[in-house]
């Protein structure tokens, strides 16, 4: 990571918005500058799935952009970042990125991340997966995008839902080289 770490976080309307919220909180603890884009369906799912307040989620981010603001700094490669995580990543967003559609700021920022050879981590949360989903994931994986499905491990003996979520957040932070103790690692007691 750079001297002043900066990560773009996209939260889409897939179920599992708590993953994105917990990632933002973890990045805040590590003093990493965050640039947040919430899709309108992410905002709706925050209301449906959690007791969280959308405005509070925005407040824990350093910068927040409207998903339709295609002139936001993160839409340009000249705006330097250490990468981007889309967590959770809907299949619509994944498809948009895989096919270069760039229909909103989340997929545009992801395309910029790809073209600038920066780390892009997608955390899809969908089941079952269709051949179209798998094909789009393969297309992205072949160009270096990290596909990190929200599939928590159990070797660390989770005791709560938070433990399961923390496992995925820790694995996401690992992808950016951020040392963390979000979960008990294999072989560590």
Coordinates of C-alpha atoms in Angstrom, one line a residue:
X1 CA 0.0 0.0 0.0
X2 CA 1.1 3.6 -0.6
X3 CA 2.3 6.1 2.0
X4 CA -1.3 7.4 2.4
X5 CA -3.4 4.3 1.8
X6 CA -6.6 4.9 -0.2
X7 CA -9.2 2.3 -1.1
X8 CA -12.4 2.7 -3.0
X9 CA -15.3 0.7 -1.6
X10 CA -18.4 -0.1 -3.6
X11 CA -21.5 -1.6 -1.9
X12 CA -24.1 -2.9 -4.3
X13 CA -27.6 -4.2 -3.8
X14 CA -26.8 -7.8 -3.4
X15 CA -27.8 -9.4 -0.1
X16 CA -25.0 -9.2 2.5
X17 CA -24.5 -5.4 2.8
X18 CA -23.2 -6.1 6.3
X19 CA -19.9 -7.2 4.7
X20 CA -19.4 -3.8 3.1
X21 CA -20.3 -2.0 6.4
X22 CA -17.8 -4.1 8.4
X23 CA -15.1 -3.6 5.8
X24 CA -15.6 0.2 6.1
X25 CA -15.3 0.0 9.9
X26 CA -12.1 -2.2 9.6
X27 CA -10.5 0.2 7.1
X28 CA -11.4 3.1 9.5
X29 CA -9.6 1.3 12.3
X30 CA -6.5 0.9 10.1
X31 CA -6.6 4.7 9.3
X32 CA -7.1 4.0 5.5
X33 CA -8.8 6.7 3.5
X34 CA -12.0 5.3 2.1
X35 CA -14.0 6.5 -1.0
X36 CA -17.5 5.0 -0.8
X37 CA -20.1 4.4 -3.5
X38 CA -23.4 2.9 -2.4
X39 CA -25.9 1.8 -5.1
X40 CA -29.5 2.7 -4.5
X41 CA -30.3 -0.9 -3.9
X42 CA -27.4 -1.1 -1.3
X43 CA -29.1 1.7 0.6
X44 CA -32.4 -0.2 0.4
X45 CA -30.8 -3.5 1.6
X46 CA -29.1 -1.6 4.5
X47 CA -32.7 -0.8 5.6
X48 CA -34.0 -4.3 4.9
X49 CA -31.1 -6.4 6.3
X50 CA -29.6 -4.4 9.1
X51 CA -30.4 -2.0 12.0
X52 CA -27.8 0.3 10.5
X53 CA -28.5 3.9 9.4
X54 CA -27.4 4.8 5.8
X55 CA -26.2 8.2 6.9
X56 CA -24.1 6.8 9.6
X57 CA -22.5 4.4 7.1
X58 CA -21.7 7.4 4.9
X59 CA -20.2 9.2 7.9
X60 CA -17.6 6.5 8.6
X61 CA -16.3 6.9 5.1
X62 CA -13.9 9.7 4.3
X63 CA -15.5 10.5 0.9
X64 CA -18.9 9.5 -0.4
X65 CA -20.0 9.7 -4.1
X66 CA -23.4 9.3 -5.7
X67 CA -23.5 6.2 -7.9
X68 CA -24.5 8.4 -10.9
X69 CA -21.7 10.9 -10.5
X70 CA -19.5 9.9 -13.4
X71 CA -17.3 13.0 -12.9
X72 CA -16.2 11.9 -9.4
X73 CA -12.5 11.7 -8.8
X74 CA -12.5 7.9 -8.6
X75 CA -13.8 7.7 -12.2
X76 CA -10.4 8.8 -13.5
X77 CA -7.2 6.8 -13.6
X78 CA -5.2 9.9 -12.6
X79 CA -6.8 9.7 -9.2
X80 CA -4.4 7.3 -7.4
X81 CA -5.7 4.6 -5.2
X82 CA -4.4 1.4 -3.7
X83 CA -7.4 -0.5 -5.3
X84 CA -11.1 -1.2 -4.9
X85 CA -13.3 -3.7 -3.2
X86 CA -16.9 -4.2 -4.2
X87 CA -18.5 -5.9 -1.2
X88 CA -21.1 -7.4 -1.7
X89 CA -20.9 -7.4 -5.5
X90 CA -24.2 -8.1 -7.3
X91 CA -24.2 -10.2 -10.4
X92 CA -25.5 -7.2 -12.3
X93 CA -22.4 -5.2 -11.2
X94 CA -20.1 -8.1 -11.9
X95 CA -21.5 -8.5 -15.4
X96 CA -21.2 -4.7 -16.1
X97 CA -17.5 -4.9 -15.1
X98 CA -16.8 -8.1 -17.0
X99 CA -18.3 -6.6 -20.2
X100 CA -17.0 -3.1 -19.9
X101 CA -20.5 -1.5 -19.6
X102 CA -19.6 1.1 -17.0
X103 CA -23.2 2.0 -16.3
X104 CA -22.6 3.7 -13.0
X105 CA -19.8 5.0 -10.8
X106 CA -19.2 1.6 -9.1
X107 CA -18.6 -0.2 -12.4
X108 CA -16.7 2.8 -13.9
X109 CA -14.4 3.0 -10.9
X110 CA -13.8 -0.8 -11.2
X111 CA -12.9 -0.4 -14.9
X112 CA -10.5 2.3 -13.9
X113 CA -9.0 0.0 -11.3
X114 CA -8.5 -2.7 -13.9
X115 CA -7.0 -0.4 -16.6
X116 CA -4.6 1.1 -14.1
X117 CA -3.5 -2.4 -12.9
X118 CA -4.6 -1.8 -9.4
X119 CA -6.0 -4.5 -7.1
X120 CA -9.8 -5.1 -7.6
X121 CA -11.5 -7.5 -5.2
X122 CA -15.1 -8.6 -5.9
X123 CA -17.1 -10.3 -3.1
X124 CA -20.0 -11.8 -4.9
X125 CA -22.9 -13.0 -2.7
X126 CA -25.2 -15.1 -4.9
X127 CA -26.3 -18.7 -4.9
X128 CA -26.7 -20.8 -6.9
X129 CA -24.4 -19.5 -9.7
X130 CA -25.5 -19.8 -13.3
X131 CA -23.1 -20.5 -16.1
X132 CA -23.3 -16.8 -17.1
X133 CA -22.2 -15.8 -13.6
X134 CA -19.3 -18.3 -13.6
X135 CA -18.3 -17.2 -17.1
X136 CA -18.2 -13.5 -16.1
X137 CA -16.2 -14.3 -13.0
X138 CA -13.7 -16.4 -15.1
X139 CA -13.4 -13.5 -17.6
X140 CA -12.4 -11.2 -14.7
X141 CA -10.2 -13.7 -12.9
X142 CA -8.2 -14.2 -16.1
X143 CA -7.2 -10.5 -16.1
X144 CA -6.2 -10.5 -12.4
X145 CA -9.4 -9.5 -10.6
X146 CA -9.7 -11.2 -7.3
X147 CA -13.0 -13.1 -6.9
X148 CA -13.5 -13.6 -3.2
X149 CA -17.0 -15.1 -2.7
X150 CA -18.7 -14.6 0.6
X151 CA -18.0 -18.2 1.7
X152 CA -16.8 -18.1 5.3
X153 CA -14.5 -20.9 6.6
X154 CA -15.2 -22.8 9.7
X155 CA -11.7 -24.0 10.7
X156 CA -11.5 -21.0 13.0
X157 CA -14.5 -22.3 14.9
X158 CA -16.8 -19.3 14.6
X159 CA -19.1 -18.7 17.5
X160 CA -21.3 -16.0 15.9
X161 CA -22.5 -14.5 12.7
X162 CA -20.0 -11.7 13.3
X163 CA -17.2 -14.3 13.4
X164 CA -18.3 -15.6 10.0
X165 CA -18.5 -12.0 8.6
X166 CA -15.1 -11.1 10.1
X167 CA -13.5 -14.1 8.3
X168 CA -14.5 -12.6 4.9
X169 CA -13.4 -9.1 5.9
X170 CA -10.0 -10.4 7.1
X171 CA -9.6 -12.3 3.8
X172 CA -10.5 -9.1 1.9
X173 CA -8.0 -7.0 3.9
X174 CA -5.4 -9.7 3.2
X175 CA -5.8 -9.0 -0.6
X176 CA -4.7 -5.4 0.0
X177 CA -1.7 -6.5 2.2
X178 CA -3.3 -5.2 5.3
X179 CA -2.2 -7.1 8.4
X180 CA -5.2 -8.0 10.4
X181 CA -6.4 -10.3 13.1
X182 CA -10.0 -10.4 12.0
X183 CA -10.1 -14.2 12.3
X184 CA -8.0 -17.0 13.7
X185 CA -5.7 -18.2 10.9
X186 CA -5.1 -21.8 10.1
X187 CA -2.6 -23.4 12.5
X188 CA -2.8 -20.5 15.0
X189 CA -4.4 -21.2 18.3

